[in-house]
Amino acid sequence: MTPPTPPSPTADDSAELLPVATPARTRAALRTLIRPDRGLALTGLGILVAATAVGLLVQPLLGRIVDIVADGRPAGDLTLPVVLLVAVAVVQGLTTTLGLTRIARLGETVLARLRERFVERALNLPADRLERAGAGDLTARVTGDVARVAEAVRSALPEMARSVLAILLTLGALALLDVRFLLAALLAVPVQLLTARWYVRRALTLYADQRVANGAQQQQLLETIGGAVTVRGHRLEEQHTERNAGRSRKAVDLTMRSVNLVLGFYGRLHVAEYIGLAAVLIAGFWLVRDGAVSIGTATAAALYFHSLFGPVNAALVLLDDAQSAAAGLARLVGVTDIAEQPEQPEPTAGKAAGKAAPVSVPQQRTASSEAAVTVHEVSHAYGPGRPVLHEVSLTLKAREHVALVGTSGAGKSTLARIVAGVQRPTTGTVTAPASTGEASVVLVTQEVHVFTGTLAEDLRLARPDATDADLRTALSAVHALDWAEALPDGLATVVGEGGHRLDPARAQQLALARLVLADPALAVLDEATAEAGSAGARVLERSAEAALAGRTALVVAHRLTQAVAADRVVVLEAGRVVESGPHDELRDADGPYAALWRAWSGSRATTAPHP
């Protein structure tokens, strides 16, 4: 059973959280995940049925022993039932282990498939959609929700399968002894069903709300910690502390509600056990008195019902894990559905008014490919009333280097991501000729991640079949070979989390070397040299120039020296192209670019060190 879509965030939540899949959609996704392993599922289930059926022989054998003792028979008559009890224990143990092993293998396989699909889809989420949701919501799903589903797969799924089978087969065994024992045992069922219904109706929304609250709490923590410098600079510590405390209180309140819910759940289950056992014992008393059954049969019936305590309680208690896991699964499926659904209509001959038009970026190229890029009337907004770009048109000729400049907030990074195909525009088109080479477009930003592993493995992310010679050639191209070979183990040095630390300039050179290895037709650099600082700026700019040699490039210029080196400069202002041309021409035109150049040149002169 899966939870319904949780309520939308309250008005104080600025983030538009990622959606949660409906129960029907979650069930369909689960069936899709299991379908490739139907044979394994059926085999495991069949073995568990056999194991449970063998285990049900214990109660009749114990009843047989009771009858032998009650009738005063010789002690030798106990040998056969005792030997059979030992055999039952051995066979049941072996088959249960085999069945649970297969079910566990099924669960781990499905879990791995779910993780792979989630990561694949999450990496393809539209950038603006992820920005609206905030990193906290996605982080909560990647960590908490995946962990809940994994826990359920590893413990709840095998135990639930075993418990349900034990319940069904035990009820059948009671009917074989005497149908009146079954009817007496079923008196507990209404209380158990009402308990389960009472619990599920409350748990569905409670666990969904709890996951939303945890996501909001993580988002607030990320915003506060990530922006700590700004928070302190504007004296907003108290305000952010109160926000964190408020969201933490909400998460704690929901947790306490879930604890109280579970306590009430257990109390009602104990009442059902008392009613059922009392009914079976009373039925056994009357049937033995009337001579309808033997004392041993009545004993077996009581033992059968007592043996139901474990699986019934386990099945009902596992609803707690099942509901929590179902809530997490619905949130994971919700993310995969975002990536699967088209963000805009299929390409058409023209652009419908008010509709997003198709985006086409160069996919591949050959050495002779003329990979010009055309941006036609592209507009973009991150939400109603928040336009960033206004009908921007731009053409990049083959192998032309174009520098995007403008003040902060002009829309440079947004346009760069749209050209790179990372983000879709609200309206407009981006087109380029396809070709047949390696990568078609590579985006390098100032936020470079160094992956955990050897330096060689990090580089091969761009081209898995690259030889060590290829790696050294790429590093040499961006002037990074000397420091790479000087590392403790050279290309085999472990970098990233827990490994050898690379400073921002070297990390950026690593990203540029990956660009060289990928060999794209179009390279987009979004302030890729901004993290270097003054000392390393020129080195990184030289590395970037080398990486871009021979390919079409769009560069969001952090320093105007990059604009000087570009073939053409495009100036954005409030989301519109206001100037375009060579550096010298724009500098002398006394327009927006000239003003930027004077301000930048004056700033450099003012901050230059004294001799």
Coordinates of C-alpha atoms in Angstrom, one line a residue:
M1 CA 0.0 0.0 0.0
T2 CA 1.4 3.4 -0.9
P3 CA 0.6 6.8 0.5
P4 CA -1.2 9.5 -1.3
T5 CA 0.5 12.7 -2.5
P6 CA 1.3 14.7 0.6
P7 CA -0.1 18.2 1.0
S8 CA 1.6 21.1 -0.6
P9 CA 4.1 23.0 1.5
T10 CA 2.8 25.7 3.7
A11 CA 2.9 29.3 2.7
D12 CA 6.1 29.9 4.6
D13 CA 8.0 27.3 2.4
S14 CA 9.5 29.2 -0.4
A15 CA 10.7 26.1 -2.2
E16 CA 8.4 24.2 -4.6
L17 CA 9.1 20.7 -3.5
L18 CA 9.5 17.9 -6.0
P19 CA 6.3 15.9 -6.6
V20 CA 5.3 12.6 -5.0
A21 CA 3.9 9.8 -7.2
T22 CA 0.3 8.7 -6.8
P23 CA -0.4 5.2 -5.3
A24 CA -1.4 3.8 -8.7
R25 CA 1.8 5.2 -10.3
T26 CA 4.0 3.9 -7.5
R27 CA 2.5 0.4 -7.9
A28 CA 3.0 0.5 -11.6
A29 CA 6.6 1.5 -11.1
L30 CA 7.2 -1.3 -8.6
R31 CA 5.8 -3.9 -11.0
T32 CA 8.1 -2.6 -13.7
L33 CA 11.1 -2.9 -11.4
I34 CA 10.2 -6.5 -10.4
R35 CA 9.2 -7.7 -13.9
P36 CA 12.7 -8.7 -15.1
D37 CA 13.1 -11.0 -12.0
R38 CA 9.7 -12.7 -12.0
G39 CA 11.3 -16.2 -12.1
L40 CA 13.3 -15.5 -9.0
A41 CA 10.3 -14.1 -7.2
L42 CA 8.1 -17.1 -8.0
T43 CA 10.9 -19.6 -7.1
G44 CA 11.5 -17.9 -3.8
L45 CA 7.8 -17.7 -3.0
G46 CA 7.4 -21.4 -3.8
I47 CA 10.2 -22.5 -1.6
L48 CA 8.8 -20.4 1.3
V49 CA 5.4 -22.0 0.8
A50 CA 7.0 -25.4 1.1
A51 CA 9.0 -24.4 4.2
T52 CA 5.9 -23.0 5.9
A53 CA 3.8 -26.1 5.1
V54 CA 6.5 -28.4 6.5
G55 CA 6.6 -26.3 9.7
L56 CA 2.8 -26.7 10.2
L57 CA 3.5 -30.4 10.9
V58 CA 4.9 -29.4 14.4
Q59 CA 1.5 -28.8 16.0
P60 CA -0.1 -32.1 15.0
L61 CA 3.0 -34.0 16.1
L62 CA 2.9 -32.3 19.5
G63 CA -0.8 -33.1 19.7
R64 CA 0.0 -36.7 18.9
I65 CA 2.4 -36.8 21.8
V66 CA -0.3 -35.4 24.1
D67 CA -2.7 -38.1 23.0
I68 CA 0.0 -40.8 23.6
V69 CA 0.6 -39.5 27.1
A70 CA -3.1 -39.0 27.9
D71 CA -3.9 -42.6 26.7
G72 CA -1.1 -44.0 28.9
R73 CA 0.6 -45.7 26.0
P74 CA 4.2 -47.1 26.2
A75 CA 7.1 -44.6 26.1
G76 CA 8.4 -46.3 22.9
D77 CA 5.4 -44.9 21.0
L78 CA 6.9 -41.4 21.4
T79 CA 9.9 -42.3 19.3
L80 CA 8.3 -41.7 15.9
P81 CA 6.7 -38.3 16.6
V82 CA 9.9 -37.1 18.2
V83 CA 12.1 -38.2 15.3
L84 CA 9.6 -36.6 12.9
L85 CA 9.8 -33.3 14.9
V86 CA 13.6 -33.3 14.5
A87 CA 13.2 -34.0 10.7
V88 CA 10.6 -31.2 10.4
A89 CA 12.9 -28.8 12.1
V90 CA 15.9 -29.6 9.8
V91 CA 13.8 -29.5 6.6
Q92 CA 12.0 -26.3 7.6
G93 CA 15.3 -24.6 8.5
L94 CA 17.0 -25.5 5.2
T95 CA 14.0 -24.6 3.0
T96 CA 13.3 -21.3 4.9
T97 CA 17.0 -20.3 4.5
L98 CA 16.9 -21.0 0.8
G99 CA 13.6 -19.2 0.3
L100 CA 14.6 -16.1 2.3
T101 CA 17.9 -16.0 0.5
R102 CA 16.1 -15.9 -2.9
I103 CA 13.6 -13.3 -1.7
A104 CA 16.5 -11.2 -0.3
R105 CA 18.3 -11.5 -3.6
L106 CA 15.2 -10.3 -5.4
G107 CA 14.9 -7.3 -3.0
E108 CA 18.5 -6.3 -3.4
T109 CA 18.3 -6.6 -7.2
V110 CA 15.2 -4.4 -7.3
L111 CA 16.7 -1.9 -4.9
A112 CA 19.8 -1.6 -7.1
R113 CA 17.7 -1.1 -10.2
L114 CA 15.7 1.6 -8.3
R115 CA 18.8 3.4 -7.2
E116 CA 20.3 3.3 -10.7
R117 CA 17.1 4.6 -12.3
F118 CA 16.7 7.4 -9.6
V119 CA 20.3 8.6 -10.0
E120 CA 20.0 8.5 -13.8
R121 CA 16.7 10.5 -13.7
A122 CA 17.9 12.9 -11.0
L123 CA 21.0 13.8 -13.0
N124 CA 18.7 14.8 -15.9
L125 CA 16.3 17.0 -13.9
P126 CA 15.8 20.4 -15.4
A127 CA 18.1 22.8 -13.6
D128 CA 15.4 25.4 -13.0
R129 CA 13.1 22.7 -11.5
L130 CA 15.8 21.6 -9.1
E131 CA 16.5 25.2 -8.1
R132 CA 12.8 25.8 -7.3
A133 CA 12.7 22.7 -5.2
G134 CA 16.0 23.4 -3.4
A135 CA 18.8 20.9 -2.8
G136 CA 17.4 19.8 0.6
D137 CA 14.4 18.1 -0.9
L138 CA 16.5 16.1 -3.4
T139 CA 19.1 15.4 -0.7
A140 CA 16.4 14.0 1.7
R141 CA 15.2 11.7 -1.1
V142 CA 18.7 10.5 -2.0
T143 CA 19.6 9.7 1.6
G144 CA 16.5 9.2 3.9
D145 CA 14.0 7.8 1.3
V146 CA 16.5 5.5 -0.3
A147 CA 17.6 4.3 3.2
R148 CA 14.0 3.6 4.2
V149 CA 13.3 1.6 1.1
A150 CA 16.5 -0.3 1.5
E151 CA 15.7 -1.2 5.1
A152 CA 12.3 -2.4 4.1
V153 CA 13.7 -4.5 1.2
R154 CA 16.4 -6.1 3.5
S155 CA 14.2 -6.9 6.5
A156 CA 10.5 -6.1 6.0
L157 CA 10.0 -7.8 2.6
P158 CA 11.3 -11.3 3.5
E159 CA 9.6 -11.2 6.9
M160 CA 6.3 -10.0 5.4
A161 CA 6.3 -12.7 2.8
R162 CA 7.0 -15.4 5.4
S163 CA 4.4 -14.0 7.8
V164 CA 1.6 -13.8 5.2
L165 CA 2.3 -17.4 4.1
A166 CA 2.3 -18.6 7.7
I167 CA -1.0 -16.9 8.4
L168 CA -2.8 -18.4 5.4
L169 CA -1.5 -21.9 5.7
T170 CA -2.1 -22.0 9.5
L171 CA -5.7 -20.9 9.0
G172 CA -6.1 -23.7 6.5
A173 CA -4.6 -26.2 9.0
L174 CA -7.1 -25.1 11.7
A175 CA -9.9 -25.8 9.2
L176 CA -8.5 -29.3 8.6
L177 CA -8.5 -30.1 12.3
D178 CA -12.1 -28.8 12.7
V179 CA -13.8 -25.9 11.0
R180 CA -15.1 -24.8 14.3
F181 CA -11.5 -24.0 15.5
L182 CA -11.1 -21.8 12.4
L183 CA -14.4 -20.0 13.1
A184 CA -13.3 -19.4 16.7
A185 CA -9.9 -18.1 15.6
L186 CA -11.5 -15.7 13.1
L187 CA -13.2 -13.8 16.0
A188 CA -9.9 -12.0 16.3
V189 CA -9.9 -10.9 12.7
P190 CA -12.4 -8.0 13.0
V191 CA -10.4 -6.4 15.8
Q192 CA -7.1 -6.9 13.8
L193 CA -8.7 -5.5 10.6
L194 CA -10.1 -2.5 12.4
T195 CA -6.7 -2.0 14.0
A196 CA -4.9 -2.1 10.7
R197 CA -7.5 0.2 9.1
W198 CA -7.2 2.7 12.0
Y199 CA -3.4 2.6 11.7
V200 CA -3.1 2.8 8.0
R201 CA -5.6 5.7 7.6
R202 CA -3.4 7.8 10.0
A203 CA 0.0 6.5 9.0
L204 CA -0.4 7.2 5.3
T205 CA -0.6 11.0 5.6
L206 CA 1.6 11.1 8.7
Y207 CA 4.6 9.4 7.2
A208 CA 4.2 11.4 4.0
D209 CA 4.0 14.7 6.0
Q210 CA 7.0 13.5 8.0
R211 CA 9.2 13.0 4.9
V212 CA 8.1 16.5 3.6
A213 CA 9.0 18.1 7.0
N214 CA 12.4 16.3 7.0
G215 CA 13.1 17.6 3.5
A216 CA 12.1 21.2 4.5
Q217 CA 14.3 20.9 7.6
Q218 CA 17.3 19.8 5.5
Q219 CA 16.7 22.5 3.0
Q220 CA 16.7 25.2 5.7
L221 CA 19.9 23.7 7.2
L222 CA 21.7 23.7 3.8
E223 CA 20.6 27.3 3.1
T224 CA 21.8 28.5 6.5
I225 CA 25.1 26.7 6.5
G226 CA 25.8 27.3 2.8
G227 CA 25.1 31.0 3.2
A228 CA 26.7 31.4 6.6
V229 CA 28.9 34.3 5.6
T230 CA 25.9 36.3 4.1
V231 CA 23.8 35.4 7.2
R232 CA 26.4 36.8 9.5
G233 CA 27.1 39.8 7.3
H234 CA 23.4 40.9 7.4
R235 CA 22.9 40.0 11.1
L236 CA 20.3 37.4 10.2
E237 CA 21.6 34.7 12.7
E238 CA 18.5 35.0 15.0
Q239 CA 16.1 34.9 12.1
H240 CA 17.7 31.8 10.5
T241 CA 18.0 30.1 13.9
E242 CA 14.3 30.6 14.5
R243 CA 13.5 29.2 11.0
N244 CA 15.6 26.1 11.7
A245 CA 14.0 25.7 15.1
G246 CA 10.5 26.0 13.7
R247 CA 11.1 23.4 11.0
S248 CA 12.8 21.2 13.6
R249 CA 9.9 21.5 15.9
K250 CA 7.5 20.5 13.1
A251 CA 9.6 17.4 12.4
V252 CA 9.8 16.5 16.0
D253 CA 6.0 16.9 16.5
L254 CA 5.3 14.6 13.6
T255 CA 7.8 12.0 15.0
M256 CA 6.0 12.1 18.4
R257 CA 2.7 11.6 16.7
S258 CA 4.0 8.6 14.9
V259 CA 5.3 7.1 18.2
N260 CA 1.9 7.6 19.8
L261 CA 0.3 6.0 16.8
V262 CA 2.5 2.9 17.1
L263 CA 1.8 2.5 20.8
G264 CA -1.9 2.6 20.2
F265 CA -1.5 0.1 17.4
Y266 CA 0.3 -2.4 19.7
G267 CA -2.3 -2.1 22.4
R268 CA -5.2 -2.9 20.0
L269 CA -3.3 -6.0 18.7
H270 CA -3.0 -7.4 22.3
V271 CA -6.8 -7.2 22.6
A272 CA -7.2 -9.2 19.4
E273 CA -4.8 -11.9 20.6
Y274 CA -6.8 -12.3 23.9
I275 CA -10.1 -12.6 22.1
G276 CA -8.9 -15.2 19.6
L277 CA -7.0 -17.4 22.0
A278 CA -9.9 -17.4 24.5
A279 CA -12.3 -18.4 21.7
V280 CA -10.1 -21.3 20.5
L281 CA -9.7 -22.6 24.1
I282 CA -13.4 -22.4 24.8
A283 CA -14.1 -24.2 21.5
G284 CA -11.6 -26.9 22.3
F285 CA -13.2 -27.4 25.8
W286 CA -16.6 -28.0 24.3
L287 CA -15.4 -30.2 21.5
V288 CA -13.4 -32.4 23.7
R289 CA -16.2 -32.7 26.2
D290 CA -18.6 -33.8 23.4
G291 CA -16.0 -36.3 22.1
A292 CA -15.8 -34.5 18.7
V293 CA -12.0 -34.2 19.0
S294 CA -9.2 -35.6 21.1
I295 CA -7.2 -33.6 23.7
G296 CA -4.3 -33.8 21.3
T297 CA -6.3 -32.2 18.5
A298 CA -7.5 -29.4 20.8
T299 CA -3.9 -28.9 21.9
A300 CA -2.8 -28.7 18.3
A301 CA -5.5 -26.1 17.6
A302 CA -4.5 -24.0 20.5
L303 CA -0.8 -24.2 19.4
Y304 CA -1.8 -23.3 15.9
F305 CA -3.5 -20.1 17.0
H306 CA -0.7 -19.3 19.4
S307 CA 1.8 -19.7 16.5
L308 CA -0.2 -17.1 14.7
F309 CA 0.7 -14.4 17.2
G310 CA 4.2 -14.1 15.7
P311 CA 3.3 -13.8 12.0
V312 CA 0.1 -11.8 12.5
N313 CA 1.8 -9.3 14.8
A314 CA 4.8 -9.2 12.5
A315 CA 2.6 -8.6 9.4
L316 CA 0.7 -5.8 11.1
V317 CA 3.7 -4.3 12.8
L318 CA 5.6 -4.4 9.4
L319 CA 2.9 -2.0 8.2
D320 CA 4.9 0.6 10.0
D321 CA 8.0 -0.1 7.9
A322 CA 5.8 -0.7 4.8
Q323 CA 4.1 2.6 5.1
S324 CA 7.3 4.5 5.7
A325 CA 9.0 2.7 2.8
A326 CA 6.0 3.3 0.6
A327 CA 6.1 7.0 1.3
G328 CA 9.8 7.0 0.4
L329 CA 9.2 4.9 -2.8
A330 CA 6.5 7.3 -3.9
R331 CA 8.9 10.2 -3.5
L332 CA 11.6 8.5 -5.5
V333 CA 9.1 7.5 -8.3
G334 CA 7.9 11.1 -8.3
V335 CA 11.5 12.3 -9.2
T336 CA 11.8 9.6 -12.0
D337 CA 8.5 10.7 -13.4
I338 CA 9.6 14.4 -13.7
A339 CA 12.6 13.3 -15.8
E340 CA 10.5 11.0 -17.9
Q341 CA 7.8 13.5 -18.7
P342 CA 8.6 15.9 -21.6
E343 CA 9.2 19.4 -20.5
Q344 CA 7.8 20.7 -23.7
P345 CA 6.1 19.6 -26.9
E346 CA 7.7 17.6 -29.6
P347 CA 9.4 19.6 -32.3
T348 CA 7.0 21.2 -34.8
A349 CA 7.4 23.3 -37.8
G350 CA 6.6 26.5 -36.0
K351 CA 6.4 27.9 -32.4
A352 CA 3.0 28.1 -30.8
A353 CA 2.3 31.3 -29.0
G354 CA 3.0 31.0 -25.3
K355 CA 4.3 27.4 -25.6
A356 CA 7.8 26.2 -25.0
A357 CA 9.5 25.4 -28.3
P358 CA 11.8 22.4 -28.8
V359 CA 15.4 22.7 -27.9
S360 CA 18.0 21.0 -30.1
V361 CA 21.7 21.0 -29.3
P362 CA 24.6 19.5 -31.2
Q363 CA 24.9 15.9 -30.3
Q364 CA 28.1 14.8 -32.0
R365 CA 30.6 16.0 -34.5
T366 CA 33.3 14.8 -36.9
A367 CA 36.6 16.6 -37.5
S368 CA 35.0 18.4 -40.5
S369 CA 31.7 19.3 -38.8
E370 CA 30.7 22.9 -39.0
A371 CA 29.0 23.1 -35.6
A372 CA 27.4 26.6 -35.7
V373 CA 24.8 27.3 -33.0
T374 CA 21.7 29.4 -33.4
V375 CA 19.7 30.8 -30.5
H376 CA 16.4 32.1 -31.8
E377 CA 14.2 34.3 -29.6
V378 CA 14.9 32.5 -26.4
S379 CA 13.1 33.7 -23.3
H380 CA 13.3 32.1 -19.9
A381 CA 11.6 32.7 -16.5
Y382 CA 12.2 30.8 -13.2
G383 CA 8.6 31.4 -12.2
P384 CA 5.7 33.7 -12.9
G385 CA 6.8 37.3 -12.8
R386 CA 10.5 36.3 -12.7
P387 CA 11.8 36.7 -16.3
V388 CA 15.5 36.3 -16.8
L389 CA 15.9 36.3 -20.6
H390 CA 13.8 38.2 -23.2
E391 CA 13.8 37.0 -26.8
V392 CA 17.6 36.5 -27.0
S393 CA 18.8 35.7 -30.5
L394 CA 22.5 34.8 -31.1
T395 CA 24.5 32.9 -33.6
L396 CA 27.9 31.2 -33.0
K397 CA 29.8 30.5 -36.1
A398 CA 31.9 27.3 -36.4
R399 CA 35.0 27.5 -34.2
E400 CA 34.1 31.1 -33.1
H401 CA 34.8 32.1 -29.5
V402 CA 32.1 34.3 -28.1
A403 CA 32.4 36.0 -24.7
L404 CA 29.2 36.8 -22.7
V405 CA 29.6 39.8 -20.4
G406 CA 27.2 41.8 -18.3
T407 CA 26.5 42.8 -14.8
S408 CA 25.4 40.2 -12.2
G409 CA 21.9 39.0 -12.8
A410 CA 21.9 39.9 -16.5
G411 CA 21.1 36.3 -17.4
K412 CA 24.6 35.1 -18.6
S413 CA 24.6 31.8 -16.7
T414 CA 21.0 31.0 -17.7
L415 CA 21.8 31.5 -21.4
A416 CA 24.9 29.4 -21.1
R417 CA 23.0 26.5 -19.5
I418 CA 20.3 26.8 -22.2
V419 CA 22.9 26.7 -25.0
A420 CA 24.6 23.7 -23.3
G421 CA 21.3 21.9 -23.3
V422 CA 21.3 21.6 -19.4
Q423 CA 18.3 23.8 -19.1
R424 CA 15.3 24.3 -21.4
P425 CA 14.0 27.8 -22.3
T426 CA 10.5 28.9 -21.6
T427 CA 10.2 29.8 -25.2
G428 CA 12.5 29.9 -28.2
T429 CA 14.8 27.4 -29.9
V430 CA 18.5 26.4 -29.8
T431 CA 19.6 24.5 -32.8
A432 CA 22.8 23.1 -34.2
P433 CA 23.8 20.5 -36.8
A434 CA 24.2 17.0 -35.5
S435 CA 27.3 15.0 -36.3
T436 CA 29.1 11.7 -35.5
G437 CA 32.0 12.2 -33.2
E438 CA 32.5 12.1 -29.5
A439 CA 30.6 14.4 -27.2
S440 CA 28.5 17.2 -28.7
V441 CA 28.6 19.8 -26.0
V442 CA 30.4 20.1 -22.7
L443 CA 29.6 22.6 -20.0
V444 CA 32.3 23.6 -17.5
T445 CA 31.3 25.9 -14.6
Q446 CA 33.1 27.4 -11.7
E447 CA 31.6 24.8 -9.4
V448 CA 33.9 21.9 -10.2
H449 CA 33.6 18.5 -8.4
V450 CA 36.6 16.3 -8.0
F451 CA 35.3 12.8 -7.9
T452 CA 36.7 10.3 -5.4
G453 CA 39.2 7.9 -7.0
T454 CA 42.5 8.1 -8.8
L455 CA 43.3 11.1 -10.9
A456 CA 43.3 8.8 -14.0
E457 CA 39.8 7.5 -13.1
D458 CA 38.5 11.1 -12.6
L459 CA 39.8 12.0 -16.1
R460 CA 38.4 8.9 -17.7
L461 CA 34.9 10.0 -16.8
A462 CA 35.1 12.1 -19.9
R463 CA 36.4 9.3 -22.1
P464 CA 36.4 5.8 -20.5
D465 CA 38.6 4.2 -23.2
A466 CA 41.3 6.9 -22.9
T467 CA 44.9 5.5 -22.5
D468 CA 47.4 6.9 -20.1
A469 CA 49.1 8.6 -23.0
D470 CA 45.7 10.3 -23.9
L471 CA 45.4 11.5 -20.3
R472 CA 48.9 12.9 -20.3
T473 CA 48.2 14.7 -23.6
A474 CA 45.0 16.3 -22.2
L475 CA 46.8 17.4 -19.0
S476 CA 49.7 18.8 -21.0
A477 CA 47.2 20.7 -23.3
V478 CA 45.9 22.6 -20.2
H479 CA 49.3 23.0 -18.7
A480 CA 48.6 20.6 -15.8
L481 CA 50.9 17.7 -16.6
D482 CA 53.8 18.9 -14.4
W483 CA 51.8 19.1 -11.2
A484 CA 49.9 15.9 -12.0
E485 CA 53.1 13.9 -12.4
A486 CA 54.5 15.5 -9.3
L487 CA 51.7 14.0 -7.1
P488 CA 52.7 11.2 -4.7
D489 CA 51.5 8.5 -7.1
G490 CA 51.2 10.4 -10.3
L491 CA 48.0 9.6 -12.2
A492 CA 47.3 6.8 -9.7
T493 CA 47.1 9.4 -6.8
V494 CA 43.7 9.2 -5.1
V495 CA 41.9 12.6 -5.2
G496 CA 38.5 13.8 -4.0
E497 CA 36.9 13.1 -0.7
G498 CA 39.5 11.6 1.7
G499 CA 42.2 11.7 -1.0
H500 CA 44.8 14.2 -2.1
R501 CA 43.3 17.7 -2.0
L502 CA 43.4 19.7 -5.2
D503 CA 43.2 23.5 -4.8
P504 CA 40.5 25.3 -6.9
A505 CA 42.8 26.2 -9.7
R506 CA 44.1 22.6 -10.2
A507 CA 40.5 21.3 -9.9
Q508 CA 39.5 23.6 -12.7
Q509 CA 42.4 22.5 -14.8
L510 CA 41.2 18.9 -14.2
A511 CA 37.8 19.9 -15.5
L512 CA 39.4 21.5 -18.6
A513 CA 41.4 18.4 -19.2
R514 CA 38.2 16.3 -19.2
L515 CA 36.8 18.8 -21.8
V516 CA 39.8 18.1 -24.0
L517 CA 39.3 14.3 -23.6
A518 CA 35.6 14.6 -24.4
D519 CA 36.5 16.7 -27.5
P520 CA 33.1 18.4 -28.0
A521 CA 32.0 20.4 -31.0
L522 CA 30.7 23.1 -28.6
A523 CA 32.3 24.1 -25.3
V524 CA 30.4 26.3 -22.8
L525 CA 32.4 27.9 -20.0
D526 CA 30.4 29.5 -17.3
E527 CA 32.9 31.6 -15.3
A528 CA 35.2 28.6 -15.3
T529 CA 38.2 30.6 -14.1
A530 CA 36.4 32.6 -11.4
E531 CA 37.7 30.4 -8.5
A532 CA 41.4 30.8 -9.3
G533 CA 42.1 34.1 -7.5
S534 CA 44.4 36.7 -8.8
A535 CA 47.6 34.5 -8.7
G536 CA 46.2 31.6 -10.7
A537 CA 43.9 33.6 -13.0
R538 CA 46.3 33.9 -15.9
V539 CA 47.3 30.3 -15.7
L540 CA 43.7 29.2 -15.8
E541 CA 42.9 31.5 -18.7
R542 CA 45.8 30.0 -20.6
S543 CA 44.5 26.6 -19.8
A544 CA 41.0 27.6 -21.0
E545 CA 42.3 29.0 -24.2
A546 CA 44.2 25.8 -25.0
A547 CA 41.1 23.6 -24.1
L548 CA 38.9 25.7 -26.5
A549 CA 41.3 25.7 -29.4
G550 CA 39.7 24.4 -32.6
R551 CA 36.1 24.3 -31.3
T552 CA 33.1 26.5 -31.1
A553 CA 33.0 28.2 -27.6
L554 CA 30.6 30.3 -25.5
V555 CA 32.4 31.8 -22.5
V556 CA 30.7 33.6 -19.6
A557 CA 33.6 36.0 -18.9
H558 CA 34.4 36.5 -15.2
R559 CA 37.4 38.6 -16.2
L560 CA 37.3 40.9 -19.2
T561 CA 40.7 39.6 -20.3
Q562 CA 38.7 36.7 -21.6
A563 CA 36.5 39.1 -23.6
V564 CA 39.7 40.6 -25.1
A565 CA 40.8 37.2 -26.3
A566 CA 37.4 36.3 -27.8
D567 CA 36.5 36.6 -31.4
R568 CA 33.3 38.5 -30.4
V569 CA 31.8 40.0 -27.3
V570 CA 28.1 39.8 -26.6
V571 CA 26.8 42.1 -23.8
L572 CA 23.7 41.1 -21.9
E573 CA 21.7 43.6 -19.9
A574 CA 18.5 42.7 -18.0
G575 CA 18.2 39.6 -20.1
R576 CA 18.6 41.3 -23.4
V577 CA 21.4 41.5 -25.9
V578 CA 22.4 45.2 -26.0
E579 CA 25.7 45.0 -27.9
S580 CA 27.7 42.5 -30.0
G581 CA 31.0 42.9 -31.7
P582 CA 34.8 42.6 -31.3
H583 CA 36.4 43.9 -28.1
D584 CA 38.2 46.9 -29.7
E585 CA 35.1 48.0 -31.5
L586 CA 32.9 47.9 -28.4
R587 CA 35.5 49.5 -26.2
D588 CA 35.7 52.5 -28.5
A589 CA 31.9 52.7 -29.0
D590 CA 31.2 54.3 -25.6
G591 CA 28.3 51.9 -24.9
P592 CA 27.5 49.5 -22.1
Y593 CA 30.7 47.4 -22.8
A594 CA 32.9 50.5 -22.7
A595 CA 31.4 51.3 -19.3
L596 CA 32.1 47.8 -18.1
W597 CA 35.7 48.0 -19.4
R598 CA 36.4 51.3 -17.8
A599 CA 35.0 50.1 -14.5
W600 CA 37.0 46.9 -14.6
S601 CA 40.2 48.5 -15.8
G602 CA 39.9 51.2 -13.1
S603 CA 39.3 48.5 -10.4
R604 CA 42.4 46.6 -11.5
A605 CA 44.4 49.8 -11.4
T606 CA 43.1 50.7 -7.9
T607 CA 43.8 47.3 -6.4
A608 CA 47.2 46.8 -8.0
P609 CA 49.9 46.5 -5.4
H610 CA 52.3 49.4 -4.7
P611 CA 55.9 48.9 -5.8

